[in-house]
Short mmCIF file of C-alpha atoms in Angstrom, two decimals:
data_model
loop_
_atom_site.label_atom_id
_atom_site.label_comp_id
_atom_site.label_asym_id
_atom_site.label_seq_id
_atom_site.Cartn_x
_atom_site.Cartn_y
_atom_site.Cartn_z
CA UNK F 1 -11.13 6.32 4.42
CA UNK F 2 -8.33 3.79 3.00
CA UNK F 3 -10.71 1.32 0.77
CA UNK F 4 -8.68 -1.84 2.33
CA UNK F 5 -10.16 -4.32 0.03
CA UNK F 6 -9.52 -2.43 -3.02
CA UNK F 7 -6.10 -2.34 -2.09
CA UNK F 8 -5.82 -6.03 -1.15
CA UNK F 9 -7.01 -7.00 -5.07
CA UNK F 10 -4.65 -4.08 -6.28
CA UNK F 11 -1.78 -5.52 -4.54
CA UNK F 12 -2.16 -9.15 -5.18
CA UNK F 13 -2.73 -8.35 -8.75
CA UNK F 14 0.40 -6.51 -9.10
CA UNK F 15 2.43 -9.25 -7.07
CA UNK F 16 1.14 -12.02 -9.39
CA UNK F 17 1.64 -10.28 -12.03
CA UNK F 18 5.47 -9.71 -11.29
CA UNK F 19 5.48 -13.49 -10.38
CA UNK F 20 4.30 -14.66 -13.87
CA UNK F 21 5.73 -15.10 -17.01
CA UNK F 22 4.50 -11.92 -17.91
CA UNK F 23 7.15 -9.92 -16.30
CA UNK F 24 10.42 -10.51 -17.88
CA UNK F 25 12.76 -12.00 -14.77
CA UNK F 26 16.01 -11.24 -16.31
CA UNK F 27 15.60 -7.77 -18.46
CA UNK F 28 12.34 -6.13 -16.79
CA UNK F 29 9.44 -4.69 -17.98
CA UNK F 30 5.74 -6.95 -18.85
CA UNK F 31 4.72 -8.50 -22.26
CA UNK F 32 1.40 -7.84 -23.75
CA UNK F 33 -0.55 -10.53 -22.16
CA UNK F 34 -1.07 -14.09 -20.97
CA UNK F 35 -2.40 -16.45 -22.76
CA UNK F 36 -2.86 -19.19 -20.40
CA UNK F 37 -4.94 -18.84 -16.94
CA UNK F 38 -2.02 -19.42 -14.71
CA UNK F 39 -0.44 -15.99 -16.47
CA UNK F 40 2.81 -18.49 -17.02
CA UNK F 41 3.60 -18.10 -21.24
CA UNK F 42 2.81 -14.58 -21.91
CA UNK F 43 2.35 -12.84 -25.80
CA UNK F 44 6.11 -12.16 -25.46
CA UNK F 45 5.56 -8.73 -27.43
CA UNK F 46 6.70 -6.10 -25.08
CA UNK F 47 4.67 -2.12 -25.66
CA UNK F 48 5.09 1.02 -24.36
CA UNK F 49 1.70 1.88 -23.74
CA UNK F 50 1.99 -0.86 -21.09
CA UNK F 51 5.12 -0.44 -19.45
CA UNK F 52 4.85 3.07 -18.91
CA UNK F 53 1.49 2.83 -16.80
CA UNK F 54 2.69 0.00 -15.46
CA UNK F 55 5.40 1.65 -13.99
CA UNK F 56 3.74 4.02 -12.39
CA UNK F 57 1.06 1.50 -10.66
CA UNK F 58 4.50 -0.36 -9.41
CA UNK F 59 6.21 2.86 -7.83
CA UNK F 60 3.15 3.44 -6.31
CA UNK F 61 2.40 0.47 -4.75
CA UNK F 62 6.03 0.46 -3.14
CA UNK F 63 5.15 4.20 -1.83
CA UNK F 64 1.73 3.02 -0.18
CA UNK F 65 3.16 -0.45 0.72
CA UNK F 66 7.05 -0.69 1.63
CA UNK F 67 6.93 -3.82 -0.15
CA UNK F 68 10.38 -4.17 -1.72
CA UNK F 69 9.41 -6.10 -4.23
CA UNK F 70 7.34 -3.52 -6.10
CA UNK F 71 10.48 -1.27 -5.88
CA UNK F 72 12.15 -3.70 -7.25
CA UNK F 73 9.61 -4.54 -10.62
CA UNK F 74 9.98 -0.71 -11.19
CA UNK F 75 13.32 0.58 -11.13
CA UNK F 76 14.26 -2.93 -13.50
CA UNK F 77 11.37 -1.85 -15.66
CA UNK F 78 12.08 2.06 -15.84
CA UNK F 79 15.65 0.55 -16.13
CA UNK F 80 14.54 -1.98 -19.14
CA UNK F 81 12.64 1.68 -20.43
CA UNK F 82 15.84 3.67 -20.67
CA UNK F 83 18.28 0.81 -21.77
CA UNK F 84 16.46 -1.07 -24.75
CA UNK F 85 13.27 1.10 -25.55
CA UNK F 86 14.95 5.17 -25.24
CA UNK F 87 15.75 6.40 -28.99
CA UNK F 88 18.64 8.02 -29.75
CA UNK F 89 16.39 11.47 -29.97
CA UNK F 90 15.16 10.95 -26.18
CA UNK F 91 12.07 9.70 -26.99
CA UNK F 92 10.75 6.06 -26.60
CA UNK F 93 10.53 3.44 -29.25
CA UNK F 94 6.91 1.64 -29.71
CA UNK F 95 7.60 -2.04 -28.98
CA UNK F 96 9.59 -5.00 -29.21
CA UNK F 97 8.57 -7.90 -31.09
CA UNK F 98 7.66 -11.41 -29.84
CA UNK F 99 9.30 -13.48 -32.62
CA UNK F 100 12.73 -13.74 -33.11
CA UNK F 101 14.55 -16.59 -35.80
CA UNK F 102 11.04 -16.88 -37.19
CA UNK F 103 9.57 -18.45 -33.17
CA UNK F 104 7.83 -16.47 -30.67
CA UNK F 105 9.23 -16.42 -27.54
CA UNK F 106 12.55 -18.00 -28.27
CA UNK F 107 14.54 -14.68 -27.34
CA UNK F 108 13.27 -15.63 -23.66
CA UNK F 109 12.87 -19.15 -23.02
CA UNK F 110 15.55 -21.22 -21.93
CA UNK F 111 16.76 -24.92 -20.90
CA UNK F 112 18.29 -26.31 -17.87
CA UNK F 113 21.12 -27.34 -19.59
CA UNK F 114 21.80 -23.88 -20.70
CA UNK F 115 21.31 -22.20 -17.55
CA UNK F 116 23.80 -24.53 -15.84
CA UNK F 117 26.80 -23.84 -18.49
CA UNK F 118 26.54 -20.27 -17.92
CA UNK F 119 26.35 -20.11 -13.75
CA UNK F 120 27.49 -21.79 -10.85
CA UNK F 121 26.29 -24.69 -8.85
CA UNK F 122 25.14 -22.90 -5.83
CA UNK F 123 23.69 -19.81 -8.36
CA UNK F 124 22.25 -22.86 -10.36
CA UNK F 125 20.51 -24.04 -6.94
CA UNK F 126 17.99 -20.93 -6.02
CA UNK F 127 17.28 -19.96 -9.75
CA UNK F 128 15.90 -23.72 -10.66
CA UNK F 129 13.83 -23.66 -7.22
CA UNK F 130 12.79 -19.42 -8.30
CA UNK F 131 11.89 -20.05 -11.95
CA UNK F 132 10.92 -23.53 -12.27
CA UNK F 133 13.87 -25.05 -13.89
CA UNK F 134 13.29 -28.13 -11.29
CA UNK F 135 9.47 -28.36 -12.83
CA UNK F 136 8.44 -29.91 -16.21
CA UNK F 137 8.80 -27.83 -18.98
CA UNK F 138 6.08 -25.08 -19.64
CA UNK F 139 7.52 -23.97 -22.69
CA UNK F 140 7.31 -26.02 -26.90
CA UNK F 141 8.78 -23.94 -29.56
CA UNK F 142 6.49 -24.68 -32.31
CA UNK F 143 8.53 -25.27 -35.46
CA UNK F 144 11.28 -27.74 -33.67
CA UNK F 145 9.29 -28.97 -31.05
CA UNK F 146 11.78 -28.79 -28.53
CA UNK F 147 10.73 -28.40 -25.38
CA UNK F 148 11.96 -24.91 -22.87
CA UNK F 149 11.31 -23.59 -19.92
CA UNK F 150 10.10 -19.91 -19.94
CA UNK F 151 11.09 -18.43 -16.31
CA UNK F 152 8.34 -17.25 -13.98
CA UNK F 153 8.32 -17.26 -9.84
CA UNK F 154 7.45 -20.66 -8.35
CA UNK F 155 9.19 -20.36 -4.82
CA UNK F 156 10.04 -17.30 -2.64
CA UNK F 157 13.10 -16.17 -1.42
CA UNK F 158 12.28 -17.74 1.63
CA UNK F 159 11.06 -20.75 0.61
CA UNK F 160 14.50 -20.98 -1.04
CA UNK F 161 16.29 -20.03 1.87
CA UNK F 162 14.26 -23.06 4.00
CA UNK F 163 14.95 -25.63 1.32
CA UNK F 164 18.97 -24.95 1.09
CA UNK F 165 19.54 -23.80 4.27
CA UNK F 166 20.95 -20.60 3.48
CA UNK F 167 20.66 -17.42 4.96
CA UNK F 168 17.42 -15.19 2.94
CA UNK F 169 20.54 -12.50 2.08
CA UNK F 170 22.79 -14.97 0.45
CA UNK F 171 19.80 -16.78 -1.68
CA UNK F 172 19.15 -12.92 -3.04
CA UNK F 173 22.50 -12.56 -3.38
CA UNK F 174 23.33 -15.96 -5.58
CA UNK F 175 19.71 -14.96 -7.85
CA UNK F 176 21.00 -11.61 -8.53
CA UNK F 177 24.47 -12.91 -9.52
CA UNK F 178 22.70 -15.53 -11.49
CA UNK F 179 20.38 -13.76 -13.49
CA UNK F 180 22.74 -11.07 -14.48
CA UNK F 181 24.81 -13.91 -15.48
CA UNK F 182 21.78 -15.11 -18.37
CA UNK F 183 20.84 -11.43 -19.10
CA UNK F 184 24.10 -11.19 -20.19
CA UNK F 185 24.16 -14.25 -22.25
CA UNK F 186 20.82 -13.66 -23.10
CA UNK F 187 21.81 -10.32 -24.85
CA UNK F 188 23.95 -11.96 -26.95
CA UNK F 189 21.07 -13.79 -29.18
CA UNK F 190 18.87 -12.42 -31.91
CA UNK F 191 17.26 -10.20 -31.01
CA UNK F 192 13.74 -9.68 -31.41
CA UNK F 193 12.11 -7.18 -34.02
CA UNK F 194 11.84 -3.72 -32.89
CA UNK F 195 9.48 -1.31 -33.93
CA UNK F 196 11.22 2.25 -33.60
CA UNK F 197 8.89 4.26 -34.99
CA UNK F 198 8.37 7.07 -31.53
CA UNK F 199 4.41 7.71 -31.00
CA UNK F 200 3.19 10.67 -29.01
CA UNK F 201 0.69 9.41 -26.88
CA UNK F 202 2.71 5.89 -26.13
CA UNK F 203 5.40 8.04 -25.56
CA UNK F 204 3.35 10.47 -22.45
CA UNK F 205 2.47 7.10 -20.99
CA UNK F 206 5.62 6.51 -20.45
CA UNK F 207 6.45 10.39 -19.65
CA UNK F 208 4.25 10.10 -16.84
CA UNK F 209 5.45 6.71 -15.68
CA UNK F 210 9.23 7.92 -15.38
CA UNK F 211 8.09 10.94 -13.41
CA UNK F 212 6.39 9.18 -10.64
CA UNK F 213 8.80 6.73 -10.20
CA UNK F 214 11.44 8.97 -10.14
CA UNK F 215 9.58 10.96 -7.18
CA UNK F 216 9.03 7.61 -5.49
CA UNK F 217 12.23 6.05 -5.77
CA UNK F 218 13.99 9.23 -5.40
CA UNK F 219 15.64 8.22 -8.90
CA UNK F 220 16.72 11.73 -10.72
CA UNK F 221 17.77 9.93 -13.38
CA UNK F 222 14.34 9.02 -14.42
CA UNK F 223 13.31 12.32 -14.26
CA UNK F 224 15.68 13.32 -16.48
CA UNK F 225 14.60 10.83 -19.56
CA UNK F 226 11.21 12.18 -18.92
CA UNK F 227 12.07 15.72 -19.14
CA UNK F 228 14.25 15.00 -22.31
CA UNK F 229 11.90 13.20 -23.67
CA UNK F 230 9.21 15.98 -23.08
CA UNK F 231 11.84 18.53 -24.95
CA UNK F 232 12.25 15.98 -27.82
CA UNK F 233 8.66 15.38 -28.22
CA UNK F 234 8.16 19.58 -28.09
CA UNK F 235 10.51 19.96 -30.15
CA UNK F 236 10.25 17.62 -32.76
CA UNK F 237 6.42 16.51 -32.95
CA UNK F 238 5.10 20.50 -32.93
CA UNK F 239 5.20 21.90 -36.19
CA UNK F 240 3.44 24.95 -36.29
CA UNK F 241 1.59 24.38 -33.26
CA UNK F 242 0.29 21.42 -34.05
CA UNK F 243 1.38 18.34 -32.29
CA UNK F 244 1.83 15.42 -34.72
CA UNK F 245 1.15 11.60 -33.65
CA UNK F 246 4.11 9.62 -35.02
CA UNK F 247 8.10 10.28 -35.28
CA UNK F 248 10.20 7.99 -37.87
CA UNK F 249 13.72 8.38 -39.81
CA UNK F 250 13.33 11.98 -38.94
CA UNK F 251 9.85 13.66 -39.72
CA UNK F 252 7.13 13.58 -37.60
CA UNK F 253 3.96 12.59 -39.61
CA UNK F 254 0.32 12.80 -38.80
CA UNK F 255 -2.10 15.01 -37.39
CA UNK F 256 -1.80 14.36 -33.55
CA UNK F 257 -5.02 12.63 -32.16
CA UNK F 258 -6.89 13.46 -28.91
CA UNK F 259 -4.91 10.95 -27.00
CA UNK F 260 -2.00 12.75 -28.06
CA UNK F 261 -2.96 16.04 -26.67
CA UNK F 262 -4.63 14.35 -23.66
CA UNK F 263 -2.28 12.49 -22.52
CA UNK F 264 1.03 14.29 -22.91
CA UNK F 265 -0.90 17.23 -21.21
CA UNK F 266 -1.17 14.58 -18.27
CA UNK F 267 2.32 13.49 -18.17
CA UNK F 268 3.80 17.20 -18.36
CA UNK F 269 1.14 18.33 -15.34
CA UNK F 270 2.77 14.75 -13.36
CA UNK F 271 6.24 15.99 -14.72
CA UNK F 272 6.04 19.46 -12.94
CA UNK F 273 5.27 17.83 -9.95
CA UNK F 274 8.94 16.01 -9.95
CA UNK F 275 10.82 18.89 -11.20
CA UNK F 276 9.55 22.34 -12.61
CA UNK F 277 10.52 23.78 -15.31
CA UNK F 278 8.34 27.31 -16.60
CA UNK F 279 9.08 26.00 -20.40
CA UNK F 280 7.10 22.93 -19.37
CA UNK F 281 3.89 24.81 -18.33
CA UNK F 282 4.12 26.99 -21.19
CA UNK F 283 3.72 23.67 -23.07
CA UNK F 284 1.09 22.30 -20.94
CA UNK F 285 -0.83 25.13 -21.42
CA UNK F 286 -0.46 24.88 -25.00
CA UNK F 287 -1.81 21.29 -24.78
CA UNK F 288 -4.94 21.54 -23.07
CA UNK F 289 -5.60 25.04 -25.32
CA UNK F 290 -5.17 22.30 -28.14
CA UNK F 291 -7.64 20.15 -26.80
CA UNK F 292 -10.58 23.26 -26.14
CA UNK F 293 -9.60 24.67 -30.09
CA UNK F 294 -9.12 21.60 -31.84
CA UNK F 295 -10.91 18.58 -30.31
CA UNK F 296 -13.97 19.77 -28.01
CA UNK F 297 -17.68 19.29 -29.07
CA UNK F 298 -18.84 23.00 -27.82
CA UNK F 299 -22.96 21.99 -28.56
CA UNK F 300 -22.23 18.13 -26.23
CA UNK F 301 -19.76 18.51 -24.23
CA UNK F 302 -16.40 15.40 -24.41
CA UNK F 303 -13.57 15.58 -26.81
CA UNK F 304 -13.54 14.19 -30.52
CA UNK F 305 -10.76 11.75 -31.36
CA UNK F 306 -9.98 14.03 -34.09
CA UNK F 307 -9.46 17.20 -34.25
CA UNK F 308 -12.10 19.90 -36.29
CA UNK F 309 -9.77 20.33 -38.93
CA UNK F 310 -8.97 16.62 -39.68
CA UNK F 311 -10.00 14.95 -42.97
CA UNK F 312 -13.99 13.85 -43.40
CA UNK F 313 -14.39 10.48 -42.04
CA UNK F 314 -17.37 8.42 -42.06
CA UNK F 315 -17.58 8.14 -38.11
CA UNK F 316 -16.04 10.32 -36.05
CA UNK F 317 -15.80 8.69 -32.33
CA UNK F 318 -15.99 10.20 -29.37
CA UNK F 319 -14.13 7.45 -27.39
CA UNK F 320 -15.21 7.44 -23.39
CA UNK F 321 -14.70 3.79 -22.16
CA UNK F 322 -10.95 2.98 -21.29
CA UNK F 323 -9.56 -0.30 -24.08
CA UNK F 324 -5.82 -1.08 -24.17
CA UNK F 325 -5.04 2.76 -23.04
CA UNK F 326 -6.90 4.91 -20.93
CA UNK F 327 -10.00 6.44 -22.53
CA UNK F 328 -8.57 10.58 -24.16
CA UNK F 329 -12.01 11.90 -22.32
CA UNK F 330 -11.11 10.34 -19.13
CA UNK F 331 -7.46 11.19 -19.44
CA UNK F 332 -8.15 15.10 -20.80
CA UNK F 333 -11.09 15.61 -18.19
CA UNK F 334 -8.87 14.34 -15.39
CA UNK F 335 -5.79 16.64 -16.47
CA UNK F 336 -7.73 19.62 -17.71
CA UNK F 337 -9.11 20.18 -14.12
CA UNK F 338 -5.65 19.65 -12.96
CA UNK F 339 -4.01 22.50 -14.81
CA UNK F 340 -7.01 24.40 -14.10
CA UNK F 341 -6.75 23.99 -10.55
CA UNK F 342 -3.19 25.02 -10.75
CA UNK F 343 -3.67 28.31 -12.71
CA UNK F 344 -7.45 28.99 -11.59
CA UNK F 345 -8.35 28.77 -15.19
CA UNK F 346 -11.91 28.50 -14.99
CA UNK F 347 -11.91 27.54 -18.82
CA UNK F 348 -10.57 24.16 -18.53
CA UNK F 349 -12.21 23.38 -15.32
CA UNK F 350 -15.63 24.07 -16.94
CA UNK F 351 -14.64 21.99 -20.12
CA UNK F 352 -13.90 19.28 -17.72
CA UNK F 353 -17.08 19.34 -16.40
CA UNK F 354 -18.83 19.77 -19.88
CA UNK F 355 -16.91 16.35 -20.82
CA UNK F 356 -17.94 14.62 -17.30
CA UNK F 357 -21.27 15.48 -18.25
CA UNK F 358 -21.00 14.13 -21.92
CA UNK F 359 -20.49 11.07 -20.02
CA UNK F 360 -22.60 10.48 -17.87
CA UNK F 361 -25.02 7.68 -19.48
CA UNK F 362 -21.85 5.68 -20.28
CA UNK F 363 -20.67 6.07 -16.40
CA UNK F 364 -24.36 5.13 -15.18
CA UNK F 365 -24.66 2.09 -17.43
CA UNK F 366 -21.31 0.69 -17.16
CA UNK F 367 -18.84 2.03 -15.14
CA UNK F 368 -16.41 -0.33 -14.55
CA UNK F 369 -15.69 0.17 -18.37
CA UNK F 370 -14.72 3.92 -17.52
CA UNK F 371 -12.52 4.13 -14.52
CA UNK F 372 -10.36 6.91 -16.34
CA UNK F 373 -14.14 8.89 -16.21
CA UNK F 374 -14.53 7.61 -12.95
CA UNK F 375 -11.30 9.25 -11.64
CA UNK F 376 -12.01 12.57 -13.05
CA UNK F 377 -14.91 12.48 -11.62
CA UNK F 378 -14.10 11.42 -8.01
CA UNK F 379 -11.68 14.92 -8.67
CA UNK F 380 -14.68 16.90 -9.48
CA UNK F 381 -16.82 16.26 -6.53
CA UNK F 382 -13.70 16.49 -3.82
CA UNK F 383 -11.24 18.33 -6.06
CA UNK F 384 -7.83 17.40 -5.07
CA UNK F 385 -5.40 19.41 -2.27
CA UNK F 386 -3.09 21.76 -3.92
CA UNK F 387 0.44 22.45 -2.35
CA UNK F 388 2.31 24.96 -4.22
CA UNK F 389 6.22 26.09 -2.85
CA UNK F 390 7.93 28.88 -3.46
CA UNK F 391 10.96 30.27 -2.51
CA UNK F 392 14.83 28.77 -2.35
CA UNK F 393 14.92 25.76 -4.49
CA UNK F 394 16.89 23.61 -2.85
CA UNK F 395 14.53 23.94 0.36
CA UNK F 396 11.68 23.52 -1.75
CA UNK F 397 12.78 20.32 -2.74
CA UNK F 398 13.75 19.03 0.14
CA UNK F 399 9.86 20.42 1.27
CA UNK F 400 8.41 18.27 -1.54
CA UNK F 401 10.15 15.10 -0.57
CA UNK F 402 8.90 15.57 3.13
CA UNK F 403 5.56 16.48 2.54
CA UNK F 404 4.84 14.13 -0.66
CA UNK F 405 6.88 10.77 0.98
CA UNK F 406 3.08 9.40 1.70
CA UNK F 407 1.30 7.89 -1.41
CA UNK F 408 -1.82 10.32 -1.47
CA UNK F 409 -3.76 10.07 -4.47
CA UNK F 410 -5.69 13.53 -3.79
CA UNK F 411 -2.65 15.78 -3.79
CA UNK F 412 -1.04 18.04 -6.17
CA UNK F 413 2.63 19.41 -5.14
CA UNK F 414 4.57 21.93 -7.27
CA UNK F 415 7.71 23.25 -5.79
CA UNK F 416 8.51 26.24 -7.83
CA UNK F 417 11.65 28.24 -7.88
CA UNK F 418 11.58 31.68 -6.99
CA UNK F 419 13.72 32.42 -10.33
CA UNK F 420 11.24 30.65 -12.07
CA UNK F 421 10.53 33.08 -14.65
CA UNK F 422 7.39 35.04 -15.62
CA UNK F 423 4.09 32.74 -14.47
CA UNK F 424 0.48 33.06 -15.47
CA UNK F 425 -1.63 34.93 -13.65
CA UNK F 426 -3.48 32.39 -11.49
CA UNK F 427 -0.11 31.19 -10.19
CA UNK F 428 2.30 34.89 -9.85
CA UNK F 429 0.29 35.50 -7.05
CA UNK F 430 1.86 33.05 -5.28
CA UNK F 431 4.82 34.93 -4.60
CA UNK F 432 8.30 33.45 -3.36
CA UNK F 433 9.07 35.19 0.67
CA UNK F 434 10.70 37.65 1.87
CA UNK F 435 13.91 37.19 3.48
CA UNK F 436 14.80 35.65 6.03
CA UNK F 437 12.00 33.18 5.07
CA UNK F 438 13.29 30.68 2.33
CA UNK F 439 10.04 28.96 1.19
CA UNK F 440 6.55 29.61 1.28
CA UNK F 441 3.44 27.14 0.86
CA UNK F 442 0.38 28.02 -0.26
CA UNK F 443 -2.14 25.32 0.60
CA UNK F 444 -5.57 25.19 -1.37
CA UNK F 445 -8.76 22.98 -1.91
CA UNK F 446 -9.94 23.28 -5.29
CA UNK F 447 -9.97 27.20 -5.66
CA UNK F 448 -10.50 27.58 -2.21
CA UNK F 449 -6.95 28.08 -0.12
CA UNK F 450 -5.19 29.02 2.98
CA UNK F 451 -3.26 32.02 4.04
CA UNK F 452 0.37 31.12 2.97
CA UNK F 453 2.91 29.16 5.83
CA UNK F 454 6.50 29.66 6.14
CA UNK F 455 7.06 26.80 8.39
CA UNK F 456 7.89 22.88 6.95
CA UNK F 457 6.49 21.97 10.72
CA UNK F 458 3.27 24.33 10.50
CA UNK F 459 2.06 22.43 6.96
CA UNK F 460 3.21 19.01 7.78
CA UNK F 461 0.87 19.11 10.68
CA UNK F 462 -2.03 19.47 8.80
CA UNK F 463 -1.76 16.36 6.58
CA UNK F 464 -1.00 14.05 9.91
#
């Protein structure tokens, strides 16, 4: 059963959010945090590890929804992703300051005065209704006390459209005109610090984020940057096996942590299910082997933050409970079972349990400090419906799109190739057809699955 009131908070969170000065109106993509109640003058420092989940909550919402406006807040932030945050390599950059000429904020904040020189009258009469420029300012820059306006939503289209008496498609029209109009402009001051140093496990959040968008809003181009970016991150932050945590000026430094493992294994297993590539799994696989040989506590159960061979410290944590990012247990339990549901590879199906199990006090006494836990969890006791295709890729693709257009949380879909290249075991059983067939689906529960179909029609049926 659809939990209806869950999604009512999700939703309205994730509209007001987009509404505040949080989101950036003009460029895309949310700042750290608010730090007023109404969520109107954000911490204008802008990180990846946000954006890229952020993203994918966005995409989502527009899948289960139809809601425009959360397809809009994620293709400008994927957009704001690729254009100002992608590295030359093809991975992502950390963050982007919030001072710029010595003030925070003054990159993004703006007068009415301003705004009118650079757009015309009937552009200059939905943005001051949409962002407040007809309100008192919200905005004092510190050092010259000089008062701004940062932008946030105060009136819907609608509203807009009531109060000038124009039609709702011409009051989007004139905003979009206007605002690309300031971007513009807005491009041309100094810029904000940016720190380019390329993190691994910053840079899976976002991994993940451009490959469920791109599903969702049918946006290859995302799925692209996510695939380069998992071939950069392969091939520059593995050095002799080893994944390393931090890329800068050319080397990549530091032993990688268990986030790093945990979640890029996450984002490649998300990754495969918007475009498969064999190279990919191979790399998966060597992930979550990472994570059993390097990170696991094989008397307790759960996954070290640092691996057995890093130096002596005087605590070594064991971190369960989700902070700024997702908790690496949470994360590595949730896409250990994954994989191992994919390959039936009983190994990391059983260390996800060990780690569930490793948990379990924290979950009792305070779970809504673990919902990463939580989540693997909820996948151990109803493990998730796996859809793998084979056969003609162009059909399986076109499969995929039919069969994963509903937002469903407890599905896995792979749409594999028949020249795919040599498999593991677990998953060359799953053989492409015969001729004249062109695809076949193979429909489990867990480790528990059906005789393969041959007909679109046949499996569709079962999921209405």
């Amino acid at each position: 059963e659809p939990d209806k009131e869950g999604l009512f908070f999700a939703a309205l969170t994730l509209k007001r959010m987009a509404e505040g000065g949080i989101y950036d109106h003009l460029g895309g993509g949310f700042c750290r945090y608010s730090v007023d109640r109404f969520w109107t003058i954000p911490h204008f420092e802008k990180m990846l590890y946000d954006n890229g989940p952020l993203l994918a909550l966005y995409a989502q919402m527009f899948q289960i929804s139809g809601d425009e406006s959360f397809r809009t807040v994620a293709r400008e932030t994927a957009d704001w992703a690729l254009r100002e945050m992608r590295a030359p390599e093809g991975g992502f950059r950390s963050s982007l300051d919030a001072d710029s000429e010595g003030e925070e904020g003054r990159f993004y904040v703006w007068t009415p005065d301003q705004v009118r020189e650079l757009v015309d009258p009937d552009e200059y009469a939905v943005l001051a209704p949409r962002f407040g420029l007809d309100q008192p300012a919200n905005f004092e820059e510190p050092h010259h006390h000089v008062h701004a306006w940062h932008l946030r939503v105060y009136q819907t289209v609608e509203q807009i459209a009531e109060g000038t008496g124009q039609p709702v498609s011409t009051v989007r029209r004139l905003l979009m005109s206007g605002r690309s109009k300031l971007l513009n402009a807005r491009n041309r001051r100094v810029w904000p610090g940016l720190d380019d140093k390329l993190l691994t496990s910053w840079n899976a959040l976002m991994i993940r984020g451009l490959a469920i968008a791109g599903r969702v809003l049918d946006r290859p181009d995302l799925v692209d940057a996510a695939a380069v970016a998992v071939d950069f991150l392969r091939g520059s932050l593995v050095v002799d096996g080893r994944v390393r945590a931090t890329f800068k000026d050319g080397r990549a430094r530091l032993n990688g942590y268990l986030d790093d493992y945990a979640f890029l294994l996450d984002a490649v297993v998300e990754l495969l299910q918007s475009r498969w590539n064999t190279a990919h799994l191979g790399f998966a696989i060597q992930l979550a082997d990472g994570l059993l040989e390097r990170f696991e506590d094989r008397e307790n159960g759960g996954f070290w933050f640092t691996s057995h061979d890093h130096e002596a410290l005087l605590h070594r944590s064991k971190p369960m409970a989700d902070e700024a990012v997702p908790a690496g247990n949470g994360v590595a339990a949730f896409a250990l079972a994954r994989l191992g549901y994919l390959l039936v590879e009983t190994r990391y199906l059983d260390a996800a349990e060990r780690a569930l199990r490793a948990a379990w006090r924290s979950l009792q006494e305070f779970p809504h400090g673990h919902c990463s836990l939580l989540n693997a969890l909820d996948e151990y006791l109803q493990p998730p419906e796996l859809i793998v295709l084979r056969g003609d890729a162009r059909e399986g693709a076109a499969w995929a799109a039919t069969l994963g257009a509903a937002y469903n949380p407890r599905r896995m879909m792979f749409a594999i190739p028949g020249d795919a290249g040599e498999l593991p075991p677990g998953l060359a059983s799953r053989r492409p057809p015969p001729a004249p067939a062109s695809v076949l689906a193979y429909v489990c529960r867990g480790t528990t699955c059906d005789s393969p179909v041959d007909s679109l029609e046949t499996v569709a049926k079962r999921f209405t």
